[in-house]
Amino acid sequence: MTSEKAIGVRLDKWLWAARFYKTRAIAKEMINGGKVHYNGQRTKSSKLAEVDAVIRLRQGYDEKEIVIKKLSEQRQKAVVAQTLYEETPESIAKRETYAEARRLNVLNNPAPDTKPDKKQRRQLIRFKES
């Protein structure tokens, strides 16, 4: 039920319908855990989402800032869900910058090819203790 006439939809329900989280329970957990901010403030899952509200949310390493364009209480296809919001250009640029930094860090600090042997483990333990 995509409706612009509706005054508001519960925030956890909207995040679920917009496909940011797989279940409403996970959406509620993320909101209560402080991973979702509504118009710059921590909020509750029962908060009514409104059109043109700004939501900042964290998903793994990424932090997104989105603007609500439409309200929906029903989870629909991903193509339809993407029309419910718009990510800000600053957010896109910031995510790309952080992704590039993570990629470079992995390239510059590769994991060793083998595990340390017994002697090397002892040396590491001594080094950490001192």
C-alpha atoms as one frame of an Amber mdcrd trajectory, in Angstrom:
protein
   0.000   0.000   0.000   2.113   2.876  -1.244   0.320   5.973  -0.151   1.336
   9.604   0.009  -1.956  10.462   1.741  -0.941   8.570   4.859   0.221  10.809
   7.704   2.947   8.427   8.752   4.138   4.851   8.982   6.024   3.306  11.891
   9.735   3.782  11.299  10.576   0.091  11.773   7.858  -0.863   9.306   9.060
   1.682   6.731  12.700   0.531   7.012  11.519  -3.047   6.496   9.322  -2.049
   3.519  12.212  -0.068   1.987  14.345  -3.228   2.294  17.052  -1.848   4.571
  16.496  -4.752   6.956  15.274  -8.287   6.328  12.737  -8.332   9.179  10.885
  -5.770  11.266  12.458  -7.279  14.367  15.946  -6.516  13.034  14.836  -2.994
  12.084  13.485  -2.465  15.593  16.706  -3.812  17.124  18.828  -1.440  15.010
  16.653   1.555  15.926  16.741   0.740  19.634  20.488   0.113  19.418  21.110
   3.644  18.145  22.113   2.628  14.612  19.265   4.675  13.098  18.836   8.431
  13.554  15.683  10.266  12.461  16.210  13.961  11.618  19.508  13.938  13.516
  18.127  12.381  16.711  18.002   8.901  18.202  14.478   7.640  17.980  12.097
   4.842  18.851  10.810   2.204  16.462   7.230   3.454  16.961   8.130   6.914
  15.583   5.953   7.822  12.599   8.075   8.289   9.484   7.098  11.242   7.331
   7.923  12.318   3.777  11.087  14.484   3.482  12.486  13.243   6.793  16.232
  12.553   6.880  17.341   9.165   8.188  20.935   8.235   8.938  21.580   4.529
   9.374  24.524   2.196   9.688  24.756  -1.128   7.879  27.999  -2.934   8.510
  30.841  -0.590   7.559  28.561   1.745   5.602  26.695   4.736   6.948  23.912
   6.065   4.727  21.961   9.295   4.871  18.642   9.051   3.066  15.579  11.218
   2.524  12.136   9.609   2.605  10.262  10.226  -0.668   7.240   7.921  -0.265
   5.620   5.965   2.532   4.761   2.288   2.392   3.632  -0.310   4.891   4.088
  -3.251   2.543   7.328  -4.867   1.479   7.460  -4.992  -2.304   9.987  -5.690
  -5.039  13.415  -4.112  -4.666  12.813  -1.858  -7.675   9.698  -0.425  -6.004
  11.434  -0.180  -2.610  14.206   1.969  -4.106  11.629   4.595  -5.105  10.673
   5.107  -1.447  13.884   6.989  -0.628  16.792   8.907  -2.098  20.341   8.827
  -0.785  22.012  12.218  -0.434  24.984  12.970  -2.738  27.202  13.672   0.296
  26.366  10.240   1.683  27.223   8.516  -1.603  30.566  10.333  -1.846  31.408
   9.546   1.780  30.583   5.838   1.365  32.729   5.610  -1.787  35.639   7.310
   0.002  35.436   4.919   2.951  35.101   1.898   0.657  38.231   2.946  -1.227
  40.117   3.457   2.048  39.093  -0.019   3.244  40.162  -1.517  -0.073  43.572
   0.187   0.087  44.080  -0.873   3.696  43.495  -4.512   2.769  45.991  -4.214
  -0.081  48.627  -2.496   2.084  48.257  -4.810   5.095  47.803  -8.303   3.725
  47.389 -11.271   6.039  50.417 -13.563   6.402  50.554 -16.595   4.146  50.912
 -19.055   7.020  50.063 -19.275  10.704  52.923 -18.667  13.141  54.663 -21.827
  14.287  55.217 -22.725  17.942  58.407 -20.691  18.306  56.874 -17.623  16.640
  53.773 -17.878  18.876  55.984 -17.877  21.970  57.811 -14.815  20.657  54.497
 -13.045  20.037  53.296 -13.870  23.558  56.543 -12.549  25.067  56.309  -9.410
  22.943  52.698  -8.746  24.012  53.496  -9.291  27.701  56.390  -6.843  27.726
